[in-house]
Amino acid sequence: MIEQPSLVEMASAEIKKLIVAGALSPGERIFEPRLAEQLGISRPPLREALRALAAQDILTQTPRRGYHVVELSDVDVDEIYSFRAALERMALDLLVPQLPDLSLSDLEDTVKAMWLAADEGDEAGVVIANRAFHEELVALAGHRRLLRSYRSLMDQMQLCMSRNLRTEAQTVGDLAAGCRRHDVLVEALRSGDRARIDAAVKAHGERTYLPPDGEGP
């Protein structure tokens, strides 16, 4: 049987989309009545969703002030990026020897979805496809605990990714830049050449965090 997502899960997913799209900004306070009306749900499942997102470090909760979208510090960003790089290196160590027997069709389809979103100027769609691509890549390694840790990190990583893509689009006017990086990475994976794969991952994954308005990271 296929389980339907609960109201809490659906609300959590919608709130993440609002954050990725920039409709909820870093540091912004969550007004529960307004958000419940916007999502078309009652307050109890919304509160459960907010608690779940706080446990994932996407929201913060303070007494008498409610929930706010997390604001990432320099240390947060450095830790997120460095931990992501370590997990992806482990995934590649497990994945590369299996490449001759693996299908990359899911990765290819996700890059196509990313290009479609970029062509439509859909920043949130690009971020969502970006996350899907990297989760699919790590999933190919066949290590359940690694994938679980990676998915948890990616909930926080999206705060960086959405900021990066919005800043990149504003400064160079090119959402397609991220799509091209993923094309290069898929081509490298198809080759099976570890040196080429490592170079593509390095070029893609070690980009610096792009702060808003030209400020330092």
Tab-separated table of C-alpha atoms in Angstrom:
chain	number	residue	atom	x	y	z
A	1	MET	CA	0.000	0.000	0.000
A	2	ILE	CA	1.091	3.554	-0.742
A	3	GLU	CA	0.945	5.748	2.325
A	4	GLN	CA	-0.417	9.244	1.867
A	5	PRO	CA	1.598	12.035	3.516
A	6	SER	CA	0.018	13.466	6.637
A	7	LEU	CA	-1.122	17.064	6.980
A	8	VAL	CA	1.950	17.694	9.119
A	9	GLU	CA	4.292	16.319	6.443
A	10	MET	CA	2.566	18.302	3.709
A	11	ALA	CA	2.698	21.494	5.786
A	12	SER	CA	6.413	20.949	6.482
A	13	ALA	CA	7.081	20.492	2.777
A	14	GLU	CA	5.129	23.636	1.862
A	15	ILE	CA	6.934	25.744	4.467
A	16	LYS	CA	10.288	24.547	3.111
A	17	LYS	CA	9.168	25.588	-0.385
A	18	LEU	CA	8.250	29.052	0.919
A	19	ILE	CA	11.709	29.411	2.463
A	20	VAL	CA	13.460	28.204	-0.688
A	21	ALA	CA	11.398	30.580	-2.851
A	22	GLY	CA	12.247	33.507	-0.587
A	23	ALA	CA	8.640	34.025	0.495
A	24	LEU	CA	9.905	33.461	4.040
A	25	SER	CA	13.249	35.170	4.598
A	26	PRO	CA	16.066	34.345	7.073
A	27	GLY	CA	15.143	35.733	10.487
A	28	GLU	CA	11.503	36.283	9.536
A	29	ARG	CA	8.914	35.536	12.202
A	30	ILE	CA	6.265	32.922	11.461
A	31	PHE	CA	2.737	34.240	12.075
A	32	GLU	CA	0.757	31.076	12.686
A	33	PRO	CA	-2.787	32.357	11.893
A	34	ARG	CA	-1.683	33.828	8.571
A	35	LEU	CA	0.368	30.772	7.601
A	36	ALA	CA	-2.414	28.357	8.590
A	37	GLU	CA	-4.821	30.272	6.364
A	38	GLN	CA	-2.302	30.371	3.522
A	39	LEU	CA	-1.751	26.610	3.708
A	40	GLY	CA	-5.450	25.860	4.231
A	41	ILE	CA	-4.960	23.871	7.429
A	42	SER	CA	-5.835	24.260	11.101
A	43	ARG	CA	-3.398	25.418	13.771
A	44	PRO	CA	-2.664	22.012	15.448
A	45	PRO	CA	-1.042	20.322	12.405
A	46	LEU	CA	0.753	23.577	11.583
A	47	ARG	CA	2.258	23.670	15.071
A	48	GLU	CA	3.404	20.064	14.681
A	49	ALA	CA	5.051	21.009	11.380
A	50	LEU	CA	6.766	24.007	12.957
A	51	ARG	CA	8.097	21.850	15.787
A	52	ALA	CA	9.430	19.336	13.252
A	53	LEU	CA	11.182	22.071	11.257
A	54	ALA	CA	12.704	23.482	14.444
A	55	ALA	CA	14.089	20.010	15.209
A	56	GLN	CA	15.709	20.072	11.752
A	57	ASP	CA	17.334	23.473	12.473
A	58	ILE	CA	15.328	25.158	9.713
A	59	LEU	CA	13.328	27.230	12.205
A	60	THR	CA	14.206	28.523	15.644
A	61	GLN	CA	11.813	28.907	18.548
A	62	THR	CA	12.171	31.410	21.356
A	63	PRO	CA	9.869	31.874	24.381
A	64	ARG	CA	7.060	34.383	23.804
A	65	ARG	CA	8.413	35.188	20.323
A	66	GLY	CA	7.388	32.048	18.491
A	67	TYR	CA	9.161	30.626	15.446
A	68	HIS	CA	11.582	32.347	13.084
A	69	VAL	CA	13.375	31.176	9.960
A	70	VAL	CA	16.974	30.329	10.809
A	71	GLU	CA	19.647	32.886	9.987
A	72	LEU	CA	22.882	31.149	9.035
A	73	SER	CA	26.118	32.404	10.567
A	74	ASP	CA	29.536	32.102	8.917
A	75	VAL	CA	30.243	29.086	11.131
A	76	ASP	CA	26.927	27.453	10.166
A	77	VAL	CA	27.684	27.819	6.468
A	78	ASP	CA	31.231	26.482	6.824
A	79	GLU	CA	30.024	23.476	8.809
A	80	ILE	CA	27.201	22.691	6.375
A	81	TYR	CA	29.432	22.880	3.300
A	82	SER	CA	32.318	20.933	4.827
A	83	PHE	CA	30.029	18.186	6.175
A	84	ARG	CA	28.286	17.935	2.805
A	85	ALA	CA	31.655	17.552	1.057
A	86	ALA	CA	32.690	14.782	3.460
A	87	LEU	CA	29.447	12.841	2.969
A	88	GLU	CA	29.630	13.181	-0.813
A	89	ARG	CA	33.239	11.965	-0.844
A	90	MET	CA	32.160	8.883	1.100
A	91	ALA	CA	29.270	8.329	-1.311
A	92	LEU	CA	31.626	8.543	-4.299
A	93	ASP	CA	34.070	6.093	-2.712
A	94	LEU	CA	31.200	3.588	-2.556
A	95	LEU	CA	29.569	4.594	-5.829
A	96	VAL	CA	32.366	4.817	-8.400
A	97	PRO	CA	33.286	1.086	-8.380
A	98	GLN	CA	29.596	0.298	-9.051
A	99	LEU	CA	29.154	2.729	-11.973
A	100	PRO	CA	29.368	0.126	-14.772
A	101	ASP	CA	26.296	-1.605	-13.319
A	102	LEU	CA	24.273	1.474	-12.363
A	103	SER	CA	21.671	3.448	-14.292
A	104	LEU	CA	22.042	7.228	-14.261
A	105	SER	CA	18.598	7.802	-15.786
A	106	ASP	CA	17.125	9.325	-12.601
A	107	LEU	CA	19.981	11.821	-12.413
A	108	GLU	CA	19.544	12.690	-16.091
A	109	ASP	CA	15.782	13.204	-15.661
A	110	THR	CA	16.372	15.458	-12.664
A	111	VAL	CA	18.826	17.624	-14.599
A	112	LYS	CA	16.185	17.954	-17.333
A	113	ALA	CA	13.702	19.126	-14.670
A	114	MET	CA	16.308	21.600	-13.419
A	115	TRP	CA	16.784	23.001	-16.931
A	116	LEU	CA	13.011	23.345	-17.366
A	117	ALA	CA	12.733	25.275	-14.084
A	118	ALA	CA	15.678	27.491	-15.067
A	119	ASP	CA	14.149	28.228	-18.479
A	120	GLU	CA	10.960	29.325	-16.702
A	121	GLY	CA	12.854	31.492	-14.203
A	122	ASP	CA	11.641	29.265	-11.367
A	123	GLU	CA	14.320	29.670	-8.670
A	124	ALA	CA	12.535	27.424	-6.170
A	125	GLY	CA	12.131	24.744	-8.833
A	126	VAL	CA	15.874	24.824	-9.541
A	127	VAL	CA	16.665	24.476	-5.821
A	128	ILE	CA	14.241	21.561	-5.423
A	129	ALA	CA	15.678	19.758	-8.465
A	130	ASN	CA	19.205	20.486	-7.215
A	131	ARG	CA	18.444	18.815	-3.907
A	132	ALA	CA	16.792	15.846	-5.635
A	133	PHE	CA	19.860	15.359	-7.843
A	134	HIS	CA	22.289	15.189	-4.934
A	135	GLU	CA	20.067	12.914	-2.864
A	136	GLU	CA	19.725	10.584	-5.861
A	137	LEU	CA	23.495	10.631	-6.329
A	138	VAL	CA	24.140	9.707	-2.699
A	139	ALA	CA	21.366	7.081	-2.810
A	140	LEU	CA	23.221	5.287	-5.621
A	141	ALA	CA	25.974	4.486	-3.099
A	142	GLY	CA	23.568	2.047	-1.438
A	143	HIS	CA	24.353	3.102	2.153
A	144	ARG	CA	21.147	3.751	4.106
A	145	ARG	CA	22.647	5.547	7.087
A	146	LEU	CA	24.744	7.761	4.870
A	147	LEU	CA	21.648	8.720	2.881
A	148	ARG	CA	19.686	9.426	6.070
A	149	SER	CA	22.409	11.742	7.381
A	150	TYR	CA	22.705	13.442	4.002
A	151	ARG	CA	18.968	14.116	3.753
A	152	SER	CA	18.964	15.680	7.202
A	153	LEU	CA	21.874	17.931	6.239
A	154	MET	CA	20.177	18.913	2.973
A	155	ASP	CA	17.244	20.382	4.889
A	156	GLN	CA	19.722	22.958	6.199
A	157	MET	CA	21.715	23.046	2.969
A	158	GLN	CA	18.682	24.380	1.109
A	159	LEU	CA	18.956	27.603	3.086
A	160	CYS	CA	22.408	28.060	1.531
A	161	MET	CA	21.394	26.797	-1.896
A	162	SER	CA	18.392	29.075	-2.256
A	163	ARG	CA	20.445	32.111	-1.200
A	164	ASN	CA	23.214	31.131	-3.639
A	165	LEU	CA	20.875	30.693	-6.581
A	166	ARG	CA	18.969	33.919	-5.942
A	167	THR	CA	22.209	35.882	-5.610
A	168	GLU	CA	23.705	34.221	-8.664
A	169	ALA	CA	20.602	34.971	-10.723
A	170	GLN	CA	20.604	38.607	-9.569
A	171	THR	CA	24.313	39.177	-10.188
A	172	VAL	CA	24.847	37.287	-13.438
A	173	GLY	CA	21.231	36.788	-14.518
A	174	ASP	CA	21.815	33.094	-15.154
A	175	LEU	CA	19.947	30.331	-13.336
A	176	ALA	CA	21.238	27.997	-16.027
A	177	ALA	CA	24.777	28.141	-14.576
A	178	GLY	CA	23.839	25.536	-11.964
A	179	CYS	CA	22.271	23.336	-14.650
A	180	ARG	CA	25.478	23.378	-16.671
A	181	ARG	CA	27.484	22.300	-13.606
A	182	HIS	CA	25.180	19.306	-13.190
A	183	ASP	CA	25.507	18.413	-16.891
A	184	VAL	CA	29.284	18.317	-16.447
A	185	LEU	CA	28.950	16.128	-13.365
A	186	VAL	CA	26.648	13.632	-15.114
A	187	GLU	CA	29.032	13.413	-18.080
A	188	ALA	CA	31.900	12.711	-15.683
A	189	LEU	CA	29.903	9.960	-13.973
A	190	ARG	CA	29.097	8.415	-17.346
A	191	SER	CA	32.828	8.276	-18.111
A	192	GLY	CA	33.567	6.269	-14.960
A	193	ASP	CA	36.899	8.109	-14.702
A	194	ARG	CA	37.491	8.813	-11.000
A	195	ALA	CA	39.883	11.706	-11.641
A	196	ARG	CA	37.353	13.355	-13.964
A	197	ILE	CA	34.542	12.755	-11.478
A	198	ASP	CA	36.559	14.237	-8.618
A	199	ALA	CA	37.354	17.310	-10.722
A	200	ALA	CA	33.680	17.795	-11.608
A	201	VAL	CA	32.608	17.392	-7.981
A	202	LYS	CA	35.288	19.812	-6.837
A	203	ALA	CA	34.215	22.420	-9.393
A	204	HIS	CA	30.571	21.934	-8.485
A	205	GLY	CA	30.564	21.307	-4.758
A	206	GLU	CA	33.251	23.650	-3.481
A	207	ARG	CA	31.707	26.881	-4.725
A	208	THR	CA	31.855	29.635	-2.171
A	209	TYR	CA	28.741	30.728	-0.345
A	210	LEU	CA	27.326	33.789	-2.049
A	211	PRO	CA	26.109	36.399	0.468
A	212	PRO	CA	23.333	38.857	-0.425
A	213	ASP	CA	24.025	42.391	-1.626
A	214	GLY	CA	27.742	41.816	-2.119
A	215	GLU	CA	28.486	41.444	1.581
A	216	GLY	CA	31.220	39.176	2.862
A	217	PRO	CA	30.233	35.569	3.677
